[in-house]
XYZ file of C-alpha atoms in Angstrom:
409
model
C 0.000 0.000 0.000
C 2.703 2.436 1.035
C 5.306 1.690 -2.987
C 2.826 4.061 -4.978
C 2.196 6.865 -2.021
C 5.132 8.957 -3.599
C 3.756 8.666 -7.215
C 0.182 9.711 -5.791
C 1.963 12.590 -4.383
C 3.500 13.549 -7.523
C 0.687 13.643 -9.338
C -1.913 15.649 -6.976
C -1.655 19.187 -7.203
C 1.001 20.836 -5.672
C 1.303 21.632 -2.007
C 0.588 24.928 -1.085
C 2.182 27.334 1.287
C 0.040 30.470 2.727
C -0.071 32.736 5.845
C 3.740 32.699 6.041
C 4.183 34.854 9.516
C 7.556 35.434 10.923
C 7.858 35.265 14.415
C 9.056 38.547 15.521
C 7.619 38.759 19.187
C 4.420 40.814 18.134
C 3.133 38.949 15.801
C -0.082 36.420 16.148
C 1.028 32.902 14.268
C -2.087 31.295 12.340
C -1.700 28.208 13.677
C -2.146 29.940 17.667
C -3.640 27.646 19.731
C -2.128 28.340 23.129
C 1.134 26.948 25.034
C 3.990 25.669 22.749
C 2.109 26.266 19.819
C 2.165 29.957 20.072
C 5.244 31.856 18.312
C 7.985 31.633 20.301
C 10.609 34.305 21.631
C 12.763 36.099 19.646
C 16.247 33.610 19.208
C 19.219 35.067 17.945
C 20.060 32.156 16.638
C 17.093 31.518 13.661
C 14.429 33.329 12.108
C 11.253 31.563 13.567
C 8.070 31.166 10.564
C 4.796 29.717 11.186
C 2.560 28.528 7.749
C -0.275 26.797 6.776
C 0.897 24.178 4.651
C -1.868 22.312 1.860
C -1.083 19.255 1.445
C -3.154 16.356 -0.180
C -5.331 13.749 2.184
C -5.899 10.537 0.875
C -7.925 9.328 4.364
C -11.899 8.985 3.852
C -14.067 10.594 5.875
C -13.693 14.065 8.514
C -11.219 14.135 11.282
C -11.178 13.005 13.887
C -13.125 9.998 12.325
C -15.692 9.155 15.051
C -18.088 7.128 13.295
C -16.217 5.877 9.792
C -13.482 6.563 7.585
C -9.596 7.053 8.273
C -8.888 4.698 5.648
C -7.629 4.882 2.249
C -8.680 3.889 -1.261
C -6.062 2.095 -3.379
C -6.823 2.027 -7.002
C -3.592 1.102 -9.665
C -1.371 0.824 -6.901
C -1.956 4.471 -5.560
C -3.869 5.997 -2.887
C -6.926 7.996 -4.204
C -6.769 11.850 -2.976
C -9.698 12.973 -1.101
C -9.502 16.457 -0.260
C -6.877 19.031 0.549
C -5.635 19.480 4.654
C -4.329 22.726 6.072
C -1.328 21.530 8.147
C 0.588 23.904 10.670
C 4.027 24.340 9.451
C 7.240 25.542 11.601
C 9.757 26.650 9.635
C 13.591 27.616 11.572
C 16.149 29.617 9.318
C 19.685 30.172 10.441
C 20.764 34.158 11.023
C 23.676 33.009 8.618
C 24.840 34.189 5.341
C 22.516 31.796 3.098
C 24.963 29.471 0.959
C 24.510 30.078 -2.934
C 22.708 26.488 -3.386
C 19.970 27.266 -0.867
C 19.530 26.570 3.131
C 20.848 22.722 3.663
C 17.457 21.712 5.315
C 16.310 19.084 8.151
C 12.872 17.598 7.570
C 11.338 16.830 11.609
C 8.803 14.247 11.900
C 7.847 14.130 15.508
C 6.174 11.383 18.036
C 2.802 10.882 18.843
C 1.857 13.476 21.178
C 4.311 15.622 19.260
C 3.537 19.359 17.531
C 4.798 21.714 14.550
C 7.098 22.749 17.039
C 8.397 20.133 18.649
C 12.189 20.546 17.505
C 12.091 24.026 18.853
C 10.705 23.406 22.147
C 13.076 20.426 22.696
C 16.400 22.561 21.904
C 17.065 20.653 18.481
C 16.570 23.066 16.516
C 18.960 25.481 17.988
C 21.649 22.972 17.401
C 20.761 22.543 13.992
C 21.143 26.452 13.191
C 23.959 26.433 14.749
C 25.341 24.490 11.959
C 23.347 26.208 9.122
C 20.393 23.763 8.965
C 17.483 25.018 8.783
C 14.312 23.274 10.318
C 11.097 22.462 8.763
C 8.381 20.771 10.691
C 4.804 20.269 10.557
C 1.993 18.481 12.270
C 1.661 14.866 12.198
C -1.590 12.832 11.735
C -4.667 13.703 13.538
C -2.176 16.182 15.761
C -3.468 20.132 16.393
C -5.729 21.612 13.902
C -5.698 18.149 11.585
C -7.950 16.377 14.732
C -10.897 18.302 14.125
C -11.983 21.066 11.968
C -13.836 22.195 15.292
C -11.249 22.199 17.925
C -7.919 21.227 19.294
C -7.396 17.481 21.135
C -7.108 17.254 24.520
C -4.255 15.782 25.588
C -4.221 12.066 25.102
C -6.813 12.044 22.795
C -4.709 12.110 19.514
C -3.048 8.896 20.818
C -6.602 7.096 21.823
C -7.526 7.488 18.497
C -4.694 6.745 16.892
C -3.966 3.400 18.714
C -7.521 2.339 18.783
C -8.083 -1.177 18.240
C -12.157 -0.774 16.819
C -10.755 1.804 13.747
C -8.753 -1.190 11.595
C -8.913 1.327 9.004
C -7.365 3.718 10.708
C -4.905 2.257 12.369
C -3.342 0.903 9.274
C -3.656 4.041 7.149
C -2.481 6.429 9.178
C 0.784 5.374 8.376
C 0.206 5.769 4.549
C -1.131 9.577 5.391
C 2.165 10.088 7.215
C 4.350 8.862 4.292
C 2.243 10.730 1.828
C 3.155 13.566 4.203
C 7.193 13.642 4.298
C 6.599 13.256 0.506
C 4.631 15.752 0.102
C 6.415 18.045 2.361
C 9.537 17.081 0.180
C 7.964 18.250 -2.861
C 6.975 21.761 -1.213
C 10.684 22.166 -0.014
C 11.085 21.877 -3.764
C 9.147 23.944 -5.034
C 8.522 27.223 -2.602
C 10.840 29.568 -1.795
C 12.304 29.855 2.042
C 10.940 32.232 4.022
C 12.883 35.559 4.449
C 14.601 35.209 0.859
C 16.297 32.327 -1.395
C 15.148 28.780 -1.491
C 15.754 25.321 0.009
C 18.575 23.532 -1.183
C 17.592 20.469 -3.610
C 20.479 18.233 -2.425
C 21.061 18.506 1.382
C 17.884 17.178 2.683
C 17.807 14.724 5.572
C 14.854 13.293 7.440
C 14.939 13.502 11.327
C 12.240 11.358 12.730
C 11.385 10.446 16.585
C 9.395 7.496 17.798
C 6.578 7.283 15.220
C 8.361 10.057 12.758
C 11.098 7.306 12.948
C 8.593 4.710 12.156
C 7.579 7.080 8.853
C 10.532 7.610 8.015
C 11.585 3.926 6.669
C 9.502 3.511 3.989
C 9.512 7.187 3.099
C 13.021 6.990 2.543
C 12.393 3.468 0.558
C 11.027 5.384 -2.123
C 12.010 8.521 -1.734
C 15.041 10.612 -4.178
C 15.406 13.701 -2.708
C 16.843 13.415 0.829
C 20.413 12.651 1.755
C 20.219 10.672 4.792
C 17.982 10.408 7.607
C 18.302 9.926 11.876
C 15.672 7.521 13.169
C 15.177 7.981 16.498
C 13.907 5.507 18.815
C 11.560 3.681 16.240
C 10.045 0.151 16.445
C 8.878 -2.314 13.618
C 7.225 -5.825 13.971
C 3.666 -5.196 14.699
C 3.100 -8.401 16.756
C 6.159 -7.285 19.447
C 4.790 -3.796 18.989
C 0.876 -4.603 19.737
C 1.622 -6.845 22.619
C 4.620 -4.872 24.429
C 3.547 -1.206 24.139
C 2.597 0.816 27.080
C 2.716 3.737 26.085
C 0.911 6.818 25.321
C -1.417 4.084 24.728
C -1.449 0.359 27.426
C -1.731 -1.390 24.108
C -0.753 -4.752 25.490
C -3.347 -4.459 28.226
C -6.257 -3.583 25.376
C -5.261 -7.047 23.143
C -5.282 -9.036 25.972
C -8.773 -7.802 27.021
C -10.200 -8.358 23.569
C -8.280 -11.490 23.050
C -9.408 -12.657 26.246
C -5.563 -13.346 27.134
C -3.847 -11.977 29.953
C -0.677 -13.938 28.936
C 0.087 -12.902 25.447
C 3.137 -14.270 23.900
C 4.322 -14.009 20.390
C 2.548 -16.933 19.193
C -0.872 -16.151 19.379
C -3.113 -16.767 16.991
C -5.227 -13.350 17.272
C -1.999 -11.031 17.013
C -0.476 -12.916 13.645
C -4.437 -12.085 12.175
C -3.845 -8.232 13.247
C 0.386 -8.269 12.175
C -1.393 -10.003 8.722
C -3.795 -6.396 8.747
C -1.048 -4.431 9.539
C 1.293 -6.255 7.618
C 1.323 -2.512 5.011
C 2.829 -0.365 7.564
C 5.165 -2.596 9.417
C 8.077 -0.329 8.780
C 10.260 -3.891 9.047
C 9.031 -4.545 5.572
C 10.721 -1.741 4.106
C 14.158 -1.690 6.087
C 15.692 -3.553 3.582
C 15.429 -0.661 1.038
C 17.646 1.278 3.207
C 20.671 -0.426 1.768
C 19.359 -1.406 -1.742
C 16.741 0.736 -2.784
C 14.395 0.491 -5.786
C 15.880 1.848 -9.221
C 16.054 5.620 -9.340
C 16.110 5.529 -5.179
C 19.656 6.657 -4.101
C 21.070 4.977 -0.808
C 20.523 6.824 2.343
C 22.931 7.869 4.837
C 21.480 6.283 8.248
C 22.074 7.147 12.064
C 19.767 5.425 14.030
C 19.607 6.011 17.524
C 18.786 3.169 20.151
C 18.188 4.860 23.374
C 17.596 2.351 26.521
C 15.029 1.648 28.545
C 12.471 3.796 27.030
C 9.129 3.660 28.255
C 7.446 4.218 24.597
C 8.980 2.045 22.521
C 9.600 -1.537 23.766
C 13.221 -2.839 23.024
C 11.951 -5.979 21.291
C 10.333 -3.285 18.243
C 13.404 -0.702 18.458
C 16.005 -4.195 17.847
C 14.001 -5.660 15.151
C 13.767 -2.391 13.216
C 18.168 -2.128 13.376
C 18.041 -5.779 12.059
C 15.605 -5.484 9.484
C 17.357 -2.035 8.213
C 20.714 -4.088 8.666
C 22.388 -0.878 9.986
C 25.454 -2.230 11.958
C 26.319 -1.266 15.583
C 29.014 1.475 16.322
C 29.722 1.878 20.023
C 29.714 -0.826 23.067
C 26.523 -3.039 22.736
C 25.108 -1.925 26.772
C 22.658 -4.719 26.132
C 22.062 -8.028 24.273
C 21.396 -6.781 19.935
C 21.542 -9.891 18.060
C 22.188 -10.309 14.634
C 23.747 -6.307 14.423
C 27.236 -6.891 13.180
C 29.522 -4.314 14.789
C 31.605 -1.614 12.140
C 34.971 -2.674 11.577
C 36.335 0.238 12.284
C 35.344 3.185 14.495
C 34.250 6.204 14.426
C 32.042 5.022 11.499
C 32.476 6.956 7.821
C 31.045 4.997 4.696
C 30.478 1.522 6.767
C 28.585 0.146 4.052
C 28.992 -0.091 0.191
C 25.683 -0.499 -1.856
C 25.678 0.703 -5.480
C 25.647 4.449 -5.274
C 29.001 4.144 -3.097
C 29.787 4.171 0.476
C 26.962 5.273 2.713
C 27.306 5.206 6.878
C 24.374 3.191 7.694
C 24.555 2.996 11.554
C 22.804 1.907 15.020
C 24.293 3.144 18.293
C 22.924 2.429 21.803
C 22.679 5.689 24.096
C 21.777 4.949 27.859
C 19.553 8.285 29.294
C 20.952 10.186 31.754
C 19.537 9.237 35.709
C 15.870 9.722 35.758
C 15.748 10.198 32.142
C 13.288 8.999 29.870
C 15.470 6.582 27.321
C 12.925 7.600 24.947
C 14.133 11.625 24.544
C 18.310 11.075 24.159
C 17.800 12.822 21.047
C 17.018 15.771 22.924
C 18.406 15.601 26.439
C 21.897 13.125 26.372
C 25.069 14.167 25.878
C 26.517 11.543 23.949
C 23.734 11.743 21.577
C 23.970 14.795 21.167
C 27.418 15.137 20.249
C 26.889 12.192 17.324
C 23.869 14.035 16.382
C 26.104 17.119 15.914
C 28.839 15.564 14.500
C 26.688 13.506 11.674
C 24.552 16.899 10.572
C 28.447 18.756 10.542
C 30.294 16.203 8.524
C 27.243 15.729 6.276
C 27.990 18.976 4.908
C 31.800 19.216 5.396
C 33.623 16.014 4.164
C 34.946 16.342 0.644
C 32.865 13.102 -0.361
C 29.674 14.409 1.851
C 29.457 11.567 3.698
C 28.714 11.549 7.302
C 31.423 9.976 10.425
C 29.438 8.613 13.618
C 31.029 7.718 17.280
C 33.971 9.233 19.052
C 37.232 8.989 17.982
C-alpha cells in the first residue's frame, strides 16, 4: 500500500504554502492555539516562521473519524486523494549568510503526542542552526488543527484514536497519510521559496524522525530521491512485538489481551499474527531492507539510528528488530544483548557500508539516558547523543565526499 504513495503525491496538485508569519515577538502565528504552539521568543540564533501548509489527504471521511473513515482507497497501486488538509508548518532559518545552493534543510517528523514545534521546544533546533540547517516541521496525523476542523485534542486524545483497536482502518492508514506527508512536504521544499529570501537547497535534505516520525521515516526513505540521509530515532517495527509490548501513550498490550481474552500474550498467538497479517502494510520492518538497496532511481541513504535504553514508549523488542531489518550495523559498546547487528569494523564510522551508489554510513548506536531520564528523549536531552547528532549533521555537509562519520574517535 505504502510503494505508490510517492507517485500519488507527484501527481496531486502541488502543495501549497500560505499565511507565512515570521515570528518577531508581536506577531499572532495562524496556527495559535495556546502553550507551545504559540510563536515563540525572539532567538538570535534563527528566524522563527509559522505557515499553513496544503497538502493532499488521501484518508476517507472528517477528522477526527468518530463514526467511519480514516482509511484509504487504493486504485492502480496508488492511494486515491480525497480532499486538501491545512497543516501547521514551523519553519527555523539560520541568522547566517545563506549558501549560494539554498539553506541545507532538516525535515522533523515528531512522536505521537508531538507538535509543529516540537524541535524548537526540545532545543534541536537550535543545534541545527547552529550548523546552518534550517528546520522544517509540521503536524503529524490527527495532531493540532488536523484532529478536528472544530477544535484542538485534549491531551491524550490524539493517541486514543490513533492506537484504537475498533478503527482497523485507521490504524493501518495512518501510516500511509504520514508517508504521503514527508513526501509531500519534500515536494513543497522543492518547489517554494524559504521564508525571508532564497530557497531550500535540492540536495542537502535529511529526514529527522522520533518514535513514530522514525517509524515514517523507513519507507519514506524506501522510495524517496530527494533526501540525503535520515536519523531515526527511537523507532520500532514488527507489529506483533509492537501490539503486545507497548505501554505507552497508549497500554496497548493491556487492550489485546482484554479483547483477546488473554492476559498472557506471547508471540505466538493466533489473534496477534491475524492483526500483524492487517497491519502487515505499515510494518516499517518490511521496508528496512530498502535502506541499503533501494528500488531503481532511489539513491542509498545515509542512516544514524539512535537506540536509546530503557524507554518507556517504545519496547526494546520493536526498536532491535527495526536495526536488524534495516541491517544498519552497531558502532559503540553493545550496553545490552542486539543480536544479529554486526559491529563496524572500524570506528568512528564513515562509509560503513557499500551499496551501489558508493559508500553510505548506515549505523545503530545504543545511548543509555541520563539518571531519571526517559530513554525515549536522548535525542534531545543526552550528551553523547547529542554530540553524534552534531557531529553527523556537521560532517554531512563538510567532508569532501559528503558523507557523514558517527562515534567518538
Amino acid at each position: 500500500r505504502l510503494a505508490g504513495v510517492r507517485d500519488a503525491v507527484q501527481a496531486a496538485p502541488a502543495p501549497a504554502l500560505r499565511d507565512v508569519t515570521l515570528c518577531d515577538g508581536g506577531t499572532d502565528s495562524p496556527c495559535e492555539g495556546g502553550g507551545e504552539r504559540t510563536c515563540g521568543d525572539v532567538n538570535p540564533l534563527f528566524a522563527e516562521y509559522h505557515a499553513v501548509a496544503e497538502l493532499p489527504s488521501f484518508l476517507r471521511g472528517v477528522p477526527p473519524y468518530e463514526t467511519w473513515g480514516g482509511d484509504a482507497i487504493i486504485r492502480g497501486g496508488r492511494p486515491r486523494v480525497q480532499r486538501r488538509e491545512d497543516v501547521c508548518v514551523s519553519m527555523a532559518i539560520p541568522r547566517t549568510e545563506r549558501p549560494a545552493g539554498g539553506w541545507p534543510v532538516v525535515l522533523f517528523a515528531h512522536d505521537v503526542g508531538g507538535h509543529f514545534r516540537t524541535p524548537i521546544t526540545r532545543g534541536l533546533v537550535n543545534r541545527l542552526t547552529m550548523m546552518g540547517w534550517a528546520v522544517v516541521s509540521f503536524d503529524g496525523v490527527l495532531h493540532g488543527t488536523r484532529f478536528s476542523p472544530e477544535r484542538l485534542p485534549e491531551p491524550g486524545e490524539t493517541a486514543a484514536r490513533l492506537y484504537d483497536l475498533e478503527r482497523p482502518g485507521l490504524l493501518r492508514d495512518q501510516a500511509l497519510q504520514g508517508v504521503a506527508d514527508l513526501h509531500a512536504m519534500v515536494r513543497l521544499l522543492g518547489e517554494a521559496d524559504a521564508p525571508g529570501g532564497g530557497r531550500f537547497s535540492a540536495t542537502d535534505r535529511v529526514l529527522f524522525g522520533h518514535g513514530r516520525g522514525a517509524e515514517l521515516g523507513v519507507p519514506f526513505l524506501a522510495y524517496e530521491p530527494d533526501v540525503r540521509g535520515a536519523v531515526l530515532a527511537n523507532g520500532g517495527g514488527g507489529i506483533v512485538d509492537w501490539l503486545r509490548m507497548t505501554r505507552s501513550p497508549v497500554n496497548l498490550g493491556a487492550r489485546i489481551g482484554i479483547a483477546l481474552a488473554d492476559d498472557g500474550l506471547n508471540g505466538m498467538h493466533a489473534g496477534l499474527h491475524l492483526l500483524q497479517t492487517w497491519l502487515d502494510p505499515r510494518d516499517p520492518m518490511n521496508y528496512g531492507r530498502f535502506v541499503r538497496s533501494p528500488p531503481e532511481g532511489v539513491p542509498a541513504k545515509h542512516v544514524l539510528m539512535v537506540y536509546g535504553l530503557d524507554d518507556s514508549v517504545t519496547p526494546t523488542n520493536p526498536m532491535a528488530h527495526l536495526a536488524i531489518a534495516t541491517r544498519v550495523e552497531r558502532v559503540g559498546p553493545e550496553i545490552e544483548p542486539l543480536e544479529a547487528v554486526s559491529e563496524v569494523e572500524t570506528a568512528p564510522a564513515r562509509g560503513n557500508v557499500r551499496t551501489r551508489d558508493g559508500l553510505r554510513t548506515q549505523v545503530v548506536k545504543m545511548y543509555a539516558p541520563e539518571a531519571g531520564a526517559d530513554g525515549h528523549d536522548v535525542v534531545f536531552e543526552q550528551r553523547d547523543t547529542i554530540s553524534d547528532l552534531n557531529r553527523f549533521f556537521r560532517t554531512l555537509r563538510e567532508d569532501p565526499e559528503g558523507i557523514p562519520t558517527v562515534g567518538a574517535n
